[in-house]
Short mmCIF file of C-alpha atoms and ligand atoms in Angstrom, two decimals:
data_model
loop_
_atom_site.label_atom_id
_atom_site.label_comp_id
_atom_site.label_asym_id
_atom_site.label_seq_id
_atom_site.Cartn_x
_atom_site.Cartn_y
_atom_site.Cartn_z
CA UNK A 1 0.00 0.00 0.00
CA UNK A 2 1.45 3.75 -1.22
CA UNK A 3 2.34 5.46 1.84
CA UNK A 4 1.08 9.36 1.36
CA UNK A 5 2.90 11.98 3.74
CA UNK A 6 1.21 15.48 3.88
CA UNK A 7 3.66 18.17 3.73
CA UNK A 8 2.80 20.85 6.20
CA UNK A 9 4.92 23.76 4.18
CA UNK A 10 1.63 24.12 2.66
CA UNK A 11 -0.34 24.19 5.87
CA UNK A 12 -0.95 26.98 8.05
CA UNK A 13 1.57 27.40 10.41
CA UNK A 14 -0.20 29.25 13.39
CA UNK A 15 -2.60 26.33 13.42
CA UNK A 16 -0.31 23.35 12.73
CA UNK A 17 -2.51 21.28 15.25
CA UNK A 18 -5.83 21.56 13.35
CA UNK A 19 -3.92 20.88 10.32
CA UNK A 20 -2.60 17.56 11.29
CA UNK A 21 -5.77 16.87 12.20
CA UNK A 22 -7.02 17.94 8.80
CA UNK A 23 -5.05 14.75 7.30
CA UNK A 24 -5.82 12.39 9.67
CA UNK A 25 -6.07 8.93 8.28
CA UNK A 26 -2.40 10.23 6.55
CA UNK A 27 0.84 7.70 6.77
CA UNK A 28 2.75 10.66 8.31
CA UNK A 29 2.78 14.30 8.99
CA UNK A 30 5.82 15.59 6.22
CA UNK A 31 7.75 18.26 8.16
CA UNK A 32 10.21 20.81 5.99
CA UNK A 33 13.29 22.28 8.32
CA UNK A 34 15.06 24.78 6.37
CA UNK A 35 17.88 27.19 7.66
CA UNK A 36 18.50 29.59 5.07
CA UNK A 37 21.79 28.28 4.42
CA UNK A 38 21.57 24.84 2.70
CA UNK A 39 17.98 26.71 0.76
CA UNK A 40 17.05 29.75 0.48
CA UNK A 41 14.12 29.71 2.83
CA UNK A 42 13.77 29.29 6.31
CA UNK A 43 11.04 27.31 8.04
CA UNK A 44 10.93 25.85 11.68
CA UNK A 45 13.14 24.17 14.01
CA UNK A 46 13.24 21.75 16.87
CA UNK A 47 10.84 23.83 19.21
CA UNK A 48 7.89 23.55 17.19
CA UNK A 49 8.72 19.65 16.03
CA UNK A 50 8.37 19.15 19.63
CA UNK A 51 5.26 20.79 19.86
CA UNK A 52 4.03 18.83 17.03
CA UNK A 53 5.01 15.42 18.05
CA UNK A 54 3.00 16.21 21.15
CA UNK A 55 -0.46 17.63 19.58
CA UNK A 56 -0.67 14.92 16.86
CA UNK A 57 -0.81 11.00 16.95
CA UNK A 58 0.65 10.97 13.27
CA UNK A 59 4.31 10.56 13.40
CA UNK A 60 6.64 13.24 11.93
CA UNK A 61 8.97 12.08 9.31
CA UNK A 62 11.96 15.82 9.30
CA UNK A 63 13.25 16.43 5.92
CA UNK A 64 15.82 18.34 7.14
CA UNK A 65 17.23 20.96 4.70
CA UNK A 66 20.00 22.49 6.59
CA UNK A 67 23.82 22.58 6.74
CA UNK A 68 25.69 20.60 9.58
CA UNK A 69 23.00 17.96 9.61
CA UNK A 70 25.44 15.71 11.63
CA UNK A 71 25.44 17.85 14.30
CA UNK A 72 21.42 18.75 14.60
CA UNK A 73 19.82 15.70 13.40
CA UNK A 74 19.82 13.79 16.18
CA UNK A 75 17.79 16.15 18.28
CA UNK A 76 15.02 16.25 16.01
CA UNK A 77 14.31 12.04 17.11
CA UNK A 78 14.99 13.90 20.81
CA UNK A 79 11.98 15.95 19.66
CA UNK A 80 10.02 13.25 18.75
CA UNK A 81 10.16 12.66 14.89
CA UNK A 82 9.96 9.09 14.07
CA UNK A 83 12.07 9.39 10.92
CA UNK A 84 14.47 12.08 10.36
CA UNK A 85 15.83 12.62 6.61
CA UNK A 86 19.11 14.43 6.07
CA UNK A 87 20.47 15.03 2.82
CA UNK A 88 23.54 13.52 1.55
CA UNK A 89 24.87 17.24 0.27
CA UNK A 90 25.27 18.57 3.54
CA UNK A 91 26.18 15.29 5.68
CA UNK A 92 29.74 14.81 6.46
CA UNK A 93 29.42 11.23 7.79
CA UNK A 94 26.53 9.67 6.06
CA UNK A 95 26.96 6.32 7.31
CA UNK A 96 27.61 7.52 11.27
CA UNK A 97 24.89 9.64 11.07
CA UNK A 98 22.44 7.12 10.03
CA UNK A 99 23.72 4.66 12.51
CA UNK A 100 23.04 7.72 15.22
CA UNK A 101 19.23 7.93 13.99
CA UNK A 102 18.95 4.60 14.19
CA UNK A 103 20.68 4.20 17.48
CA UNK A 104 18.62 6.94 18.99
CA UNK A 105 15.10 5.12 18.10
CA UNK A 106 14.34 6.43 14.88
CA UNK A 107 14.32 5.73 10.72
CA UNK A 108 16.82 6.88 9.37
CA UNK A 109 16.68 8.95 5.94
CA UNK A 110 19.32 9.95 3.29
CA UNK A 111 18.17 12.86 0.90
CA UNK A 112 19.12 13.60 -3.03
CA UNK A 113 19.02 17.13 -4.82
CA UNK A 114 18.01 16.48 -8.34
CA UNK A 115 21.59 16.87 -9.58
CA UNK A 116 22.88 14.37 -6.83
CA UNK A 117 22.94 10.82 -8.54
CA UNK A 118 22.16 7.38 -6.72
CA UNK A 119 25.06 5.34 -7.67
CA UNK A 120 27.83 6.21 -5.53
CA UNK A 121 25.97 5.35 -2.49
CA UNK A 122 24.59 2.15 -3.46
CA UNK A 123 27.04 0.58 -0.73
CA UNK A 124 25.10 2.36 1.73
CA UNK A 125 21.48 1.89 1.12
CA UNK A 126 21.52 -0.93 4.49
CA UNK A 127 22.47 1.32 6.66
CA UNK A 128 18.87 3.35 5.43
CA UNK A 129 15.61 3.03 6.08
CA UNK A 130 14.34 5.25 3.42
CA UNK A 131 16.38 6.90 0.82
CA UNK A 132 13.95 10.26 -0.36
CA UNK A 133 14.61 11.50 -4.35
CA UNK A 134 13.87 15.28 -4.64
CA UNK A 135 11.95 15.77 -7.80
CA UNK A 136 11.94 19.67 -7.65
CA UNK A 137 15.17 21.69 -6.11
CA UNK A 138 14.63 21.55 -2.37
CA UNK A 139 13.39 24.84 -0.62
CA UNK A 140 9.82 26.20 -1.36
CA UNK A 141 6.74 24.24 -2.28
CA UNK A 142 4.24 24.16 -4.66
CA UNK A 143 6.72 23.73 -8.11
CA UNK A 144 6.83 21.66 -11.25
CA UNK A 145 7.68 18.41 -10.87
CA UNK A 146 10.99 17.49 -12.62
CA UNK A 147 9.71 14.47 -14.81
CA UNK A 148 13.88 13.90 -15.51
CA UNK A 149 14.15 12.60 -11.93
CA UNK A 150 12.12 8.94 -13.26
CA UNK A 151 14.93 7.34 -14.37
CA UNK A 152 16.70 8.04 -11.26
CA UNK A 153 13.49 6.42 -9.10
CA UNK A 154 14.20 3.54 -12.05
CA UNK A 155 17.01 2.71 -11.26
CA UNK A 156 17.42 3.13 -7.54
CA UNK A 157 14.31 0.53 -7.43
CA UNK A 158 16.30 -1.51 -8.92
CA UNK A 159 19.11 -0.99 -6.63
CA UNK A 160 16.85 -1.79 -4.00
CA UNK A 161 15.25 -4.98 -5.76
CA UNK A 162 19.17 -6.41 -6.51
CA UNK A 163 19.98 -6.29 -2.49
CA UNK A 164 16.69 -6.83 -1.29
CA UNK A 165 16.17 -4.48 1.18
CA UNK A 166 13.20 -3.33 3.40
CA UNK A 167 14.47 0.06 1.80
CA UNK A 168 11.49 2.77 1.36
CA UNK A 169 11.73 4.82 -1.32
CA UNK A 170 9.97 8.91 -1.02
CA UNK A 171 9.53 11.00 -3.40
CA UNK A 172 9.21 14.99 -2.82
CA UNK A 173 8.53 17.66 -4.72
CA UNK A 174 5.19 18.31 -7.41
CA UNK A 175 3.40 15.31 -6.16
CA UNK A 176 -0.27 15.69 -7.41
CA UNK A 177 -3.09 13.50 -8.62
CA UNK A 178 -1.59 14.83 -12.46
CA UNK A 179 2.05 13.18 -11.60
CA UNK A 180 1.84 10.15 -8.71
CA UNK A 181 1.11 7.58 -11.27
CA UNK A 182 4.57 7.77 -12.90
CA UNK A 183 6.25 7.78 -9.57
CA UNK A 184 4.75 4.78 -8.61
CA UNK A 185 5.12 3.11 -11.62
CA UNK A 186 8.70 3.98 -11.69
CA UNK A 187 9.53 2.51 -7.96
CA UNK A 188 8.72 5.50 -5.53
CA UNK A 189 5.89 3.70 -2.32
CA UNK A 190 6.56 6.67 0.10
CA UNK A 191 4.92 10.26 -1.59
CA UNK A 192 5.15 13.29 -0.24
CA UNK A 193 2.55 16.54 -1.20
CA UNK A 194 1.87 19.60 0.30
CA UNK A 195 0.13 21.79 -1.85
CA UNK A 196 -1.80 18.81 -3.74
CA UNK A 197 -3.04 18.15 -0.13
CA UNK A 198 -3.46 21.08 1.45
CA UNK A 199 -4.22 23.31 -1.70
CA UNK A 200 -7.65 21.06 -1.84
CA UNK A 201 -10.72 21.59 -0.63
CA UNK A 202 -11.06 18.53 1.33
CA UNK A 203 -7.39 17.66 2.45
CA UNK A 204 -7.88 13.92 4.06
CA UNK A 205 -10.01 13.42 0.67
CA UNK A 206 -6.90 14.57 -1.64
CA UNK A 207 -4.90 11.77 0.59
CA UNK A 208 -7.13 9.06 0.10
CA UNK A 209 -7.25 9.60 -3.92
CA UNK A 210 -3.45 10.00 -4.26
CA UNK A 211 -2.93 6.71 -2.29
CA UNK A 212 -5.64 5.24 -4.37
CA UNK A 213 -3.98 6.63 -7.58
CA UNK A 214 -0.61 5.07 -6.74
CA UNK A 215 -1.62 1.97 -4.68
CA UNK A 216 -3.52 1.10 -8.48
CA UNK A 217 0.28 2.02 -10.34
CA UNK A 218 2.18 0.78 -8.39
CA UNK A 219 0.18 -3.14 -8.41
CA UNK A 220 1.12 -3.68 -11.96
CA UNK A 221 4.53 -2.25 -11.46
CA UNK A 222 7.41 -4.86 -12.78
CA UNK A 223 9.26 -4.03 -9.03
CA UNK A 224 6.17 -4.42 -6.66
CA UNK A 225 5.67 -8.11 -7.75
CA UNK A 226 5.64 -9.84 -4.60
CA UNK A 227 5.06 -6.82 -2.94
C1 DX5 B 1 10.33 21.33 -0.91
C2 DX5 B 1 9.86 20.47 0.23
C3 DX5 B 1 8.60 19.75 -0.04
C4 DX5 B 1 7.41 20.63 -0.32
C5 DX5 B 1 6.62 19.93 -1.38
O1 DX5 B 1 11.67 21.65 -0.75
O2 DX5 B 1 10.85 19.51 0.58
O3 DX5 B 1 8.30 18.82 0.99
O4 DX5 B 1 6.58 20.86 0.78
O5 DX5 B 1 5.58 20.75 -1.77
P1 DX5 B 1 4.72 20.41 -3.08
O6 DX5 B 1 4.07 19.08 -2.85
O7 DX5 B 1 3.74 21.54 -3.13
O8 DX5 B 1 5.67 20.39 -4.25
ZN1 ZN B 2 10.22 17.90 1.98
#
């Protein structure tokens, strides 16, 4: 079954507890951390996570977009967050980090900017959870979703599929009703969207037909055989 995560960059932030609650029924709550340094836009911090974690019973999965994400990441599962994402840009010990998240109680995520490519770290999808493909450049929501980023969901499903790991694979980034079909088809079961989600009228409704749309994709899909 797709798993749909609700980004709330698209919510309203002075009511980020009715929001959840707006998506309830969702996989988990999508929360953005920028610092104005690794994108140009700056967003919330471990305060507010905190806060969160405590007003919703959806868990928080951190897509952290900062610098130094070795040295803030792990206070973000301290906050609560029951999968914390760093990207690979920014980390300077990939691998220790991860085992930290993990250590700590939480998934642990490795993010890709759309220029990044897969291969280099195929050694280190065990030591992930989730690996998350950006299919837009990372720091503001609600742009065009960079259909050149399929081959790279291609291929790191079949990354995935040759070691056979329990690896989820998210995709962020212009996720709508118009675009989760080829993501699904192409590998991605983890999809975030913010402004497909809370851009609709009826947010938990917009969930339900995007994990409809790529639960149905994603069934005849050569790598979910099995599945
Ligand atoms: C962008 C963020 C996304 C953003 C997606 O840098 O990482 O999570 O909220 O927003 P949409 O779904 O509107 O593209
Ligand atoms: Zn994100």
């Amino acid at each position: 079954m797709a798993q749909i995560n609700p980004s709330i960059l698209s919510a309203d932030f002075a009511r980020l507890a009715d929001e959840a609650e707006a998506v309830r029924g969702s996989d988990w709550l999508h929360v953005d951390v920028m610092d104005n340094h690794f994108v140009p836009n700056l967003t919330l911090g471990v305060p507010i996570v905190e806060s969160l974690a405590r007003a919703t019973d959806t868990p928080l999965d951190c897509h952290l977009m900062i610098e130094d994400p070795d040295r803030w990441a792990p206070q973000f599962v301290e906050a609560g967050a029951g999968s914390v994402t760093f990207h690979v840009e920014a980390a300077a010990a990939p691998v220790r980090l991860a085992r930290e998240i993990r250590a700590k109680g939480a998934r642990a995520s490795m993010a890709l900017k759309p220029g990044t490519p897969i291969e280099p770290y195929e050694d280190l999808l065990p030591e992930l959870d989730m690996l998350l493909i950006m299919t837009v450049e990372p720091g503001f929501g609600g742009q065009a979703f960079l259909d050149i980023m399929l081959p790279k969901i291609r291929r790191t499903r079949e990354l995935i599929a040759k070691h056979d790991l329990e690896l989820w694979l998210q995709v962020d980034g212009g996720v709508s009703a118009g675009t989760i079909e080829r993501c699904a088809e192409a590998g991605a079961d983890v999809f975030v969207a913010g402004s497909a989600v809370y851009g609709a009228e009826d947010p938990a409704e917009a969930v339900r037909k995007l994990r409809e749309l790529a639960t149905k994709a994603s069934a005849d899909a050569w790598w979910a055989c099995g599945h």
